[in-house]
XYZ file of C-alpha atoms in Angstrom:
530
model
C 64.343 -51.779 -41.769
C 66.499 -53.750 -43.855
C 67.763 -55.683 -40.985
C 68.712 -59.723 -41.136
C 65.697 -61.878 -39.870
C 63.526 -64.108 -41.156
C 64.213 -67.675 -40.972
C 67.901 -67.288 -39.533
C 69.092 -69.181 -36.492
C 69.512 -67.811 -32.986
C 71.826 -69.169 -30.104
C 71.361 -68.893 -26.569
C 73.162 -65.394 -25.079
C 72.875 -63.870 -28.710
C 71.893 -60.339 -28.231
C 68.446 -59.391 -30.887
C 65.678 -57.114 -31.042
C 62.220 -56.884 -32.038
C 61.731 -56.797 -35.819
C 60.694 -53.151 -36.297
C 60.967 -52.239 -33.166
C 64.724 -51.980 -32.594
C 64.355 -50.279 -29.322
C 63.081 -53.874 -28.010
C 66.266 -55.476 -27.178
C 66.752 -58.707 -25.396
C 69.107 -62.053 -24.942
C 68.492 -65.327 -26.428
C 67.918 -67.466 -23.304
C 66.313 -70.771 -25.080
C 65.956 -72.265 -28.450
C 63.624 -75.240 -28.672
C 59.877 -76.364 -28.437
C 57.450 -75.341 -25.761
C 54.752 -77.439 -24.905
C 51.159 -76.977 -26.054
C 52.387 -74.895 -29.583
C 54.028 -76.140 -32.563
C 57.483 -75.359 -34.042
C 60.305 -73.769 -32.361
C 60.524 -70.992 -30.389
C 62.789 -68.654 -29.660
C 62.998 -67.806 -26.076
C 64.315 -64.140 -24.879
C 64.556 -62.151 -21.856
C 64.170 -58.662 -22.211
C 65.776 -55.365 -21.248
C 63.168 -53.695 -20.047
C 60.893 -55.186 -17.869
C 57.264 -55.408 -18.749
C 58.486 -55.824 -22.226
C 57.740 -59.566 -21.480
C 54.698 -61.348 -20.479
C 56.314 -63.997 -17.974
C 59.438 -64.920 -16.341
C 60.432 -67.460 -18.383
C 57.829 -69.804 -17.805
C 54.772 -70.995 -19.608
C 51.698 -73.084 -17.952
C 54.196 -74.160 -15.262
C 56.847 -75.663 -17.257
C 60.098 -74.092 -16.814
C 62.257 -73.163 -19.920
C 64.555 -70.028 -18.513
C 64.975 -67.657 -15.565
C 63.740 -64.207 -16.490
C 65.217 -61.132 -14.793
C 61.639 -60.672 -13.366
C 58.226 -61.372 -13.218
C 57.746 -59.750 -16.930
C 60.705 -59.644 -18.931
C 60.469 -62.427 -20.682
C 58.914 -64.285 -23.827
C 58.778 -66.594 -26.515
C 59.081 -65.408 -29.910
C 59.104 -67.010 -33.565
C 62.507 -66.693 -35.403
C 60.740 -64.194 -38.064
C 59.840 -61.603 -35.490
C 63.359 -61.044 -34.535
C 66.773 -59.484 -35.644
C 70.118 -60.279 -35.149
C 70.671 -56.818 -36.231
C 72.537 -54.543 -38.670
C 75.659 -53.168 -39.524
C 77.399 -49.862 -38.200
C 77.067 -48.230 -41.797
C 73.869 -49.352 -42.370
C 72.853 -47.500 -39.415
C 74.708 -44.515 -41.013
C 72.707 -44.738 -43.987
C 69.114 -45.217 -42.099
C 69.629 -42.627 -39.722
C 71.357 -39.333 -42.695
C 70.710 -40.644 -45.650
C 66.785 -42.454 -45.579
C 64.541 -39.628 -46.425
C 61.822 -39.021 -43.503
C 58.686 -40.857 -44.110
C 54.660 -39.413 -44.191
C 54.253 -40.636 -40.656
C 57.536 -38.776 -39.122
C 56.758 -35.737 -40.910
C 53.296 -35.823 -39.927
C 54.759 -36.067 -36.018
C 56.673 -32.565 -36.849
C 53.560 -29.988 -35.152
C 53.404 -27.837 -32.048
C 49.553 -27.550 -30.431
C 48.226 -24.197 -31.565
C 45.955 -22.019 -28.802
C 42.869 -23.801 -29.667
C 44.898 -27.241 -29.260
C 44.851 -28.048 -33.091
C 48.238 -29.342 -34.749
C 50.053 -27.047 -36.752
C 52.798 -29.065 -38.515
C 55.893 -27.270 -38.373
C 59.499 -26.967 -40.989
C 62.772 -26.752 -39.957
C 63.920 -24.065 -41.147
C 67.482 -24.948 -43.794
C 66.328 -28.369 -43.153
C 67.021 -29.575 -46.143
C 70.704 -28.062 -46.376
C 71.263 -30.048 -42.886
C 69.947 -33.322 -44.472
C 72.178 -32.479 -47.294
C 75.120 -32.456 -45.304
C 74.688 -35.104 -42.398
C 74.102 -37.309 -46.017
C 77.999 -36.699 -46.621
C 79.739 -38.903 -44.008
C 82.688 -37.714 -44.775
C 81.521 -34.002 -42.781
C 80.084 -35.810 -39.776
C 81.728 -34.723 -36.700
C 79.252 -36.634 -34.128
C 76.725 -39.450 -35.285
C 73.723 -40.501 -32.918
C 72.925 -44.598 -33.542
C 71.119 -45.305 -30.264
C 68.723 -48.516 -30.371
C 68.981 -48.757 -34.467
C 69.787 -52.704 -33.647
C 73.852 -52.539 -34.095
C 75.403 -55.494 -33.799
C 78.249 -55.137 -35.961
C 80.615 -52.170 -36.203
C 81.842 -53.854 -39.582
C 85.211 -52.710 -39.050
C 87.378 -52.407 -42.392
C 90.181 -50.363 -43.783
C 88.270 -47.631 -45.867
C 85.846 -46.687 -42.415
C 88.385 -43.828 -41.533
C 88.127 -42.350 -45.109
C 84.090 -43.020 -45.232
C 84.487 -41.386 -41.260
C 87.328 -39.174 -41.163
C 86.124 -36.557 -39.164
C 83.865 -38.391 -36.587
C 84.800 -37.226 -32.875
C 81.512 -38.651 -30.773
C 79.413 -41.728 -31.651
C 76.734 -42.415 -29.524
C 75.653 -46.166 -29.777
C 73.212 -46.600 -26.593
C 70.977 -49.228 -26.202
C 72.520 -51.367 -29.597
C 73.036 -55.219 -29.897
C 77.538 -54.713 -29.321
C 79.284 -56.741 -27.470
C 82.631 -57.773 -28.442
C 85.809 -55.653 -26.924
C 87.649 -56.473 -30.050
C 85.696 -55.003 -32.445
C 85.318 -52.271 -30.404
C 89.047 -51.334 -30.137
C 88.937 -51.719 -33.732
C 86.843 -49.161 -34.924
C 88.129 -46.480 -32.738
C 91.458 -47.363 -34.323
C 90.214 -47.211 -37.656
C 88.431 -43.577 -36.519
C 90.886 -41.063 -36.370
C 89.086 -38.427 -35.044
C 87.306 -40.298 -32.602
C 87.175 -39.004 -28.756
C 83.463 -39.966 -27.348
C 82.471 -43.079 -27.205
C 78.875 -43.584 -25.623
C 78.367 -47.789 -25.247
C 75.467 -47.739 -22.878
C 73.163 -50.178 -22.478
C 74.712 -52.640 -24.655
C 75.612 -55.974 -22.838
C 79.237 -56.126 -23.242
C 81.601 -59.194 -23.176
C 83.085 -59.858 -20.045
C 86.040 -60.291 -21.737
C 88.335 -57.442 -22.267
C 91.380 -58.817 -24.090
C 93.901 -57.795 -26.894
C 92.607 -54.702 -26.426
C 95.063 -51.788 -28.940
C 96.315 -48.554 -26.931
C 93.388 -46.122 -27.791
C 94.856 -43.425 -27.794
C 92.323 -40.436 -28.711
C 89.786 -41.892 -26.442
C 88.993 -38.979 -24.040
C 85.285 -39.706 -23.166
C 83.857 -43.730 -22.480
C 80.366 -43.861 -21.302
C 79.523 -47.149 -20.095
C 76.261 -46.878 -17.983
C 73.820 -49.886 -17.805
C 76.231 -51.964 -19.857
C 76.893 -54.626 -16.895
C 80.261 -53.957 -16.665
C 82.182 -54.909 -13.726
C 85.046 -53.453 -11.526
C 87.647 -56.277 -13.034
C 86.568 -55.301 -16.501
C 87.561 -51.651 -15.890
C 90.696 -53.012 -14.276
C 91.510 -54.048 -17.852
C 90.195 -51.335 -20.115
C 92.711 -48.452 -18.252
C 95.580 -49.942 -19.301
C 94.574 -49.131 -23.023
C 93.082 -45.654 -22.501
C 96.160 -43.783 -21.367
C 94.670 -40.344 -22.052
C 91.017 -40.695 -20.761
C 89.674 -38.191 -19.430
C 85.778 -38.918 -18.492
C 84.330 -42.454 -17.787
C 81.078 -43.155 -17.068
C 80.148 -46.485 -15.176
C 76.488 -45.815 -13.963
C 73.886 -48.778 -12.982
C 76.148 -51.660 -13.297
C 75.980 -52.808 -10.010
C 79.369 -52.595 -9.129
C 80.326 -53.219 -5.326
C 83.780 -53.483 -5.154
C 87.060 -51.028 -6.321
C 90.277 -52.643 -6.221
C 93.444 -50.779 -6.501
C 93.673 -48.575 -9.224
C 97.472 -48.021 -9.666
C 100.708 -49.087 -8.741
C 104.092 -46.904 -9.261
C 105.182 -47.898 -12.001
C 101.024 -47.618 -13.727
C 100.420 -44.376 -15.423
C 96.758 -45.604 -16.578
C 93.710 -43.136 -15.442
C 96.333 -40.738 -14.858
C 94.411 -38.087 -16.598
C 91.130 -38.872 -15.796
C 89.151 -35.991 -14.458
C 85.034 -37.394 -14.222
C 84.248 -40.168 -12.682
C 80.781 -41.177 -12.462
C 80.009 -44.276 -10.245
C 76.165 -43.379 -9.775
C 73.276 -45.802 -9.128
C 75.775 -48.696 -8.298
C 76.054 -50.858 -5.030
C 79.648 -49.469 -3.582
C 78.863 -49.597 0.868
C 82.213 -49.507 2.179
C 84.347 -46.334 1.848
C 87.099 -47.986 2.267
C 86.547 -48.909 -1.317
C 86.219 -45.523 -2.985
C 89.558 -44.374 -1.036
C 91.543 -46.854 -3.580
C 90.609 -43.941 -6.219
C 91.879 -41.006 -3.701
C 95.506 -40.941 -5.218
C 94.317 -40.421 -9.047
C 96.390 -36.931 -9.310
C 93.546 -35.270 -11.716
C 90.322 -36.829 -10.190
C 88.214 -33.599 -10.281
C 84.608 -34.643 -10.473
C 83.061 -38.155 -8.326
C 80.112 -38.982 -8.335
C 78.417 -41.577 -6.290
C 75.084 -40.843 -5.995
C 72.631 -44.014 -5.356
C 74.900 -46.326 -3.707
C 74.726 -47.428 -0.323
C 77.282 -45.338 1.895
C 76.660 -45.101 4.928
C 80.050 -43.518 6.146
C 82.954 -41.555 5.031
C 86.661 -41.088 6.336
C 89.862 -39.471 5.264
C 91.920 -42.467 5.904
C 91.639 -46.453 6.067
C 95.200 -46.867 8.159
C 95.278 -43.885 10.960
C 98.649 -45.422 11.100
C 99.921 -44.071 7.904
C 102.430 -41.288 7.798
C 101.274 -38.160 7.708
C 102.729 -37.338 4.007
C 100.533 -39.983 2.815
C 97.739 -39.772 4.499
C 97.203 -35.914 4.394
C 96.525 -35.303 0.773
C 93.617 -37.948 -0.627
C 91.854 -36.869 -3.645
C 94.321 -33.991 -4.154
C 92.525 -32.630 -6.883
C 88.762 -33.360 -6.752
C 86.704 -30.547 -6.226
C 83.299 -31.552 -6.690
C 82.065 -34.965 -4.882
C 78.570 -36.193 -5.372
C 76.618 -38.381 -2.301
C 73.199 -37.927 -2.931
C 70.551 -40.381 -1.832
C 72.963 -42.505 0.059
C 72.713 -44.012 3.927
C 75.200 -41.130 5.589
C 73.811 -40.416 9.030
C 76.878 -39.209 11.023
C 78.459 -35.501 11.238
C 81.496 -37.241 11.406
C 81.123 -38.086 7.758
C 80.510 -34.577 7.289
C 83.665 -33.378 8.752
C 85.490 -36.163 7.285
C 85.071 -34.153 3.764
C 87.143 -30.911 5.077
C 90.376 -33.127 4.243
C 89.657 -32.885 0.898
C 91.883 -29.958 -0.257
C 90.139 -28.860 -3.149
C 86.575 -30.169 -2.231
C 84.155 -26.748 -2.538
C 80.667 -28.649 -4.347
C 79.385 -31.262 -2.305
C 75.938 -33.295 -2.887
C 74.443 -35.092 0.328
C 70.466 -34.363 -0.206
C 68.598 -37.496 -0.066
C 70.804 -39.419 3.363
C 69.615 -39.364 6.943
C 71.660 -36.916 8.164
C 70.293 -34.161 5.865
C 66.547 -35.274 6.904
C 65.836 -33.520 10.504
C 62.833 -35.813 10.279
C 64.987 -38.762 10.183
C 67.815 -37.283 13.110
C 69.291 -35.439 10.528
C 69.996 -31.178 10.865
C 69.268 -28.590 8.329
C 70.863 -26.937 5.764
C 72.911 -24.004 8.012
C 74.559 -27.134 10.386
C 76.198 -28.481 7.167
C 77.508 -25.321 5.923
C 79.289 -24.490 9.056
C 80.661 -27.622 9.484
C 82.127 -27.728 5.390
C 84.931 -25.573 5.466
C 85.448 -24.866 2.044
C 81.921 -25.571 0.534
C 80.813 -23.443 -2.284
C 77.818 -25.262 -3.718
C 75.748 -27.517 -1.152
C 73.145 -29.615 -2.746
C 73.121 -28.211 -6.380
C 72.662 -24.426 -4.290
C 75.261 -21.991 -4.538
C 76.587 -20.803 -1.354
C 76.495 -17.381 -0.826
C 78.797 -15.031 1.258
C 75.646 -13.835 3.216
C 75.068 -17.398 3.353
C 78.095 -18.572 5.140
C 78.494 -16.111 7.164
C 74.675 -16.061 8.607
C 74.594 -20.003 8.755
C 78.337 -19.967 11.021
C 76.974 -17.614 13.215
C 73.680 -19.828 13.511
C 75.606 -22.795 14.450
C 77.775 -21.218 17.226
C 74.675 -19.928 19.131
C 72.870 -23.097 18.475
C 75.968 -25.187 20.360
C 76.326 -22.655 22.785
C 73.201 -23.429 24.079
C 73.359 -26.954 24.063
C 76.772 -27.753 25.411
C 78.823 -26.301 28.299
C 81.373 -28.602 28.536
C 84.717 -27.624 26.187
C 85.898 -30.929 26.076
C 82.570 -31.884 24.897
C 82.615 -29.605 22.101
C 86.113 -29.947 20.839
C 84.755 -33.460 20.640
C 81.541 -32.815 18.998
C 81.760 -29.700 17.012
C 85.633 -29.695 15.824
C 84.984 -25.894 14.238
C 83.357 -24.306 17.234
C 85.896 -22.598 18.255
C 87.298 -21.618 14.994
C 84.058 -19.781 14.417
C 83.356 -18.537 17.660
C 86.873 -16.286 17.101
C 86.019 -15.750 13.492
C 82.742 -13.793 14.070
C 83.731 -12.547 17.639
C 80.921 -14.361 19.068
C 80.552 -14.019 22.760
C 79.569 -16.801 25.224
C 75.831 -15.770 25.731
C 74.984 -18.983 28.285
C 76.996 -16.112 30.801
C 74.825 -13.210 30.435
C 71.711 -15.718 31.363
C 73.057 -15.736 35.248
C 71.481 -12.509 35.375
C 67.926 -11.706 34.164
C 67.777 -7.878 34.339
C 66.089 -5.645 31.326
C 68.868 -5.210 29.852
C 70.057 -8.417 29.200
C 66.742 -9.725 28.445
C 66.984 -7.297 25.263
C 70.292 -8.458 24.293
C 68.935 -12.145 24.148
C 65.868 -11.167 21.274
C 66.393 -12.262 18.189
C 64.394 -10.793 15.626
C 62.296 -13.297 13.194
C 59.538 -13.070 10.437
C 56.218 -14.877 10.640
C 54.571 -15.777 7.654
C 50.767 -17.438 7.470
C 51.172 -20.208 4.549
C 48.127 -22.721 5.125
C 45.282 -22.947 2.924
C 42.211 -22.030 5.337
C 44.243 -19.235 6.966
C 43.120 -16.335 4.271
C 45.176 -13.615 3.391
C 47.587 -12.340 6.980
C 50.142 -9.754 6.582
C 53.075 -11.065 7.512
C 54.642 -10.393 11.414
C 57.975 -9.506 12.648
C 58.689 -10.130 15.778
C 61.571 -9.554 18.414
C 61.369 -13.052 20.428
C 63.254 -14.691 23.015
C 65.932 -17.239 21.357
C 65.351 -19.705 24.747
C 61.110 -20.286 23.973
C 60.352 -23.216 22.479
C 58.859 -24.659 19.565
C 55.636 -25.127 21.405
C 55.447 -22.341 23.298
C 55.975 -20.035 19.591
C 53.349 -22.264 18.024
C 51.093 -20.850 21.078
C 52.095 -17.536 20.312
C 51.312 -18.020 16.751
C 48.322 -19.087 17.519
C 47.696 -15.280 19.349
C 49.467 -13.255 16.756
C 47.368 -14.328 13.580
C 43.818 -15.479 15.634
C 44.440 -18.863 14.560
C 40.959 -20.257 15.926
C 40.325 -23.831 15.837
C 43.087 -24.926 14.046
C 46.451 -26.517 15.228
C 49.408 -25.063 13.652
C 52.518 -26.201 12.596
C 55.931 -24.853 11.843
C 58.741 -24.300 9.113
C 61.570 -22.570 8.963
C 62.380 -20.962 5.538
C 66.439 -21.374 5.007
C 67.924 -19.606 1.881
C 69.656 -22.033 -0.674
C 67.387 -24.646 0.457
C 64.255 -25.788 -1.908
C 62.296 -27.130 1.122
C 61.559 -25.505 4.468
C 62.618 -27.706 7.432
C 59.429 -28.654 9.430
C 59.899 -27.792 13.322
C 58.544 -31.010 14.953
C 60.162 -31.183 18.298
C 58.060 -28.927 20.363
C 60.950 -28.924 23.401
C 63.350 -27.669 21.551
C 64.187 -23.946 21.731
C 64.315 -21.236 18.583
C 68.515 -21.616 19.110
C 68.343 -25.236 19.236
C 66.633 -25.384 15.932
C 68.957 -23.069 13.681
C 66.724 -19.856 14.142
C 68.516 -16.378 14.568
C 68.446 -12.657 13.918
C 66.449 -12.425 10.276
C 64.958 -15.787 10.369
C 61.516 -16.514 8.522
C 58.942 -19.234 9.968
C 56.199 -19.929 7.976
C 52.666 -21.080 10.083
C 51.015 -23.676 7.952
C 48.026 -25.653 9.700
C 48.180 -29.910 10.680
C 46.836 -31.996 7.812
């Protein structure tokens, strides 16, 4: 790579990367000796951890503090680079003709695991235009070891019809030049900046106008920063903000602001936002369609911050947004859960990975969250079916009518109880119990499939049986035990719920079939203890 190194000079917070090996990229944290070795040294802490060999320092002197335990190292001057230029890049990645040892990585593993090297077929004809810059419509830079976009008058002729450059994991940093080059790109809509470490400084920043996509993930970015980048993307559409720690959202517009007005995707994942309170500053954005907050540390949700606001105000938050991501998060509350019916358009909602979706952690299954989500279409990545709904509503109201008596209670508790209960003309079946004649013994079976899953069972036909809803867990594991001459082995049970990936072990051994979810057409599956 024809990229400047050699004897040049470094500074400290200058971004570089390994001399051929531009994917290595790190910050200049020291410049100096280091005791023991001769010379200078350059000292840097890298990107990726275990890229290193110490944290910054050597035989118990201390130069620099490392990110961690191996991310940092000390390097001579000639095994760096302060990088290239954006149209060097260009030509290195379209116009450098593939080398012996890339071809040679071109081969699929025949059936006797030999390589057969492989063609693409018209691969020359594609070479032969990606080589004309001029008829690029979307480059792909990532870790070539930018670290200057070289911005100059003639770019938008050599680029006129560029739309999405992808620069991931480069050596940019400075706003300025940034705003630049997508003023001197015409065509230019997708920007992809991750993993760079950009400036902290957003200033004199041009109205970028065509901007419609701005990926920023892993770029360290903070809340402030974005605070300052809206007001010169008036027509953005998606932004992308994953892994940069951010904790905080302050307000996002004022009425005289039209910035993030058109934003649709907003993708705050793998960041350190706890308070809800915080996300609700973004609940007025008129075309927020798409959040995302997976990997953050929620723990509750709620329509409103003030209850005292006035009802006009209060009534429509995220007025638009229709799909809401919460994955692998600290909810634990149904409250939460109900919380998201106030979202008018809300119908694809992602809570997999919290407490309250983990019956092993005081969490219920899949059917309690349907019938509690009014509108929900998709739950967990799973499409929600008709049959679904339906089957899962009717679930729930049995399940609470066994539990609770008191309507006060379940108003309280279970704010679409009675909704369903009318919906599915449900009778209460806690009055038939009174009396235990033949008759209404039969009405109270609920028919359910058994299904032998463990290892040292052998092949069982599968069972179905008409059962009581009011035996327990540990009484049915008894019976199990009966139905498929389970000898000398302890069983244990799942129940098998439709849109869900993973049965839902049945663990509480007091609990009756209604308490846990089961009803007419359920499936258990009979595995054995580990």
């Amino acid at each position: 790579m024809n990229a400047e190194s050699s004897n040049e000079s470094f500074k400290i917070g200058q971004r570089v990367h390994s001399l051929n090996d531009s994917p290595r990229v790190g910050t200049v944290k020291y410049v100096g000796g280091v005791e023991g070795y001769s010379g200078t040294w350059i000292g840097v802490d890298w990107d990726q951890d275990g890229d290193g060999k110490h944290n910054g320092s050597v035989n118990g002197v201390f130069y620099f503090n490392g990110r961690s335990q191996t991310s940092a190292s000390f390097v001579r001057s000639q095994n760096l680079s302060s990088g290239i230029t954006l149209l060097q890049a260009l030509e290195l990645r379209y116009r450098t003709a593939s080398t012996k040892d890339e071809e040679d990585e071109m081969y699929v593993l025949s059936a006797g695991n030999k390589r057969v090297s492989i063609q693409l077929l018209g691969g020359d004809k594609i070479q032969d235009k990606l080589s004309r810059f001029e008829e690029l419509t979307s480059a792909s830079l990532s870790y070539l070891g930018v670290s200057s976009l070289g911005v100059s008058p003639e770019l938008g002729s050599i680029l006129p019809n560029l739309k999405l450059l992808d620069l991931t994991g480069n050596l940019i940093s400075d706003w300025e030049e940034i705003g630049a080059l997508c003023e001197q790109l015409p065509a230019l809509t997708t920007l992809n900046l991750s993993s760079n470490s950009l400036s902290s400084k957003v200033t004199s920043l041009p109205q970028l106008k065509n901007i419609r996509v701005l990926v920023l993930n892993n770029s360290g970015v903070s809340w402030n920063q974005v605070e300052n980048l809206r007001r010169s993307l008036p027509g953005i559409e998606e932004l992308h903000l994953m892994g940069n720690m951010i904790s905080s959202i302050t307000s996002m517009s004022s009425s005289d602001d039209q910035a993030f007005n058109s934003l649709e995707l907003l993708n705050l994942d793998d960041n350190c936002i706890s308070d809800w309170s915080k996300v609700l500053k973004l609940s007025q954005l008129p075309c927020l369609e798409q959040l995302y907050l997976n990997k953050n540390k929620l723990s509750r949700i709620f329509h409103s911050v003030n209850s005292n606001e006035s009802p006009k105000k209060s009534s429509d938050p995220f007025p638009s947004l229709r799909c809401l991501l919460l994955g692998a998060n600290n909810i634990d509350d149904l409250a939460s859960i109900d919380a998201l019916n106030v979202f008018p358009k809300l119908v694809d909602i992602r809570l997999s990975d919290n407490p309250i979706t983990d019956p092993a952690r005081g969490g219920v299954p899949r059917f309690v969250l349907i019938a509690r989500l009014t509108k929900v279409q998709v739950l967990n990545g799973s499409e929600v079916r008709a049959r679904e709904k339906k089957d899962s509503e009717i679930r729930y109201v049995r399940m609470v009518m066994t539990k609770l008596t008191d309507k006060s209670e379940i108003e309280l508790l279970h704010p679409r109880f009675y909704e369903l209960e009318k919906l599915h003309g449900i009778e209460d079946e806690r009055a038939s119990t009174v009396s235990s004649g033949p008759k209404n013994m039969a009405s109270g079976l609920i028919s359910v499939t058994l299904k032998c899953v463990g290892p040292s069972m052998g092949e069982k036909h599968q069972l179905t049986k008409k059962l009581p809803g009011s035996i327990t867990v540990g009484k049915m594991k008894i019976l199990c035990e009966n139905f498929f001459k389970l000898k000398n082995m302890k069983p244990r049970l799942f129940l098998q719920e439709e849109g869900s990936p993973f049965p839902t072990a049945l663990d509480e051994e007091t609990s009756t079939l209604l308490d846990v979810g089961i009803c007419e057409g359920s499936t258990l599956l009979i595995d054995e203890e580990s």
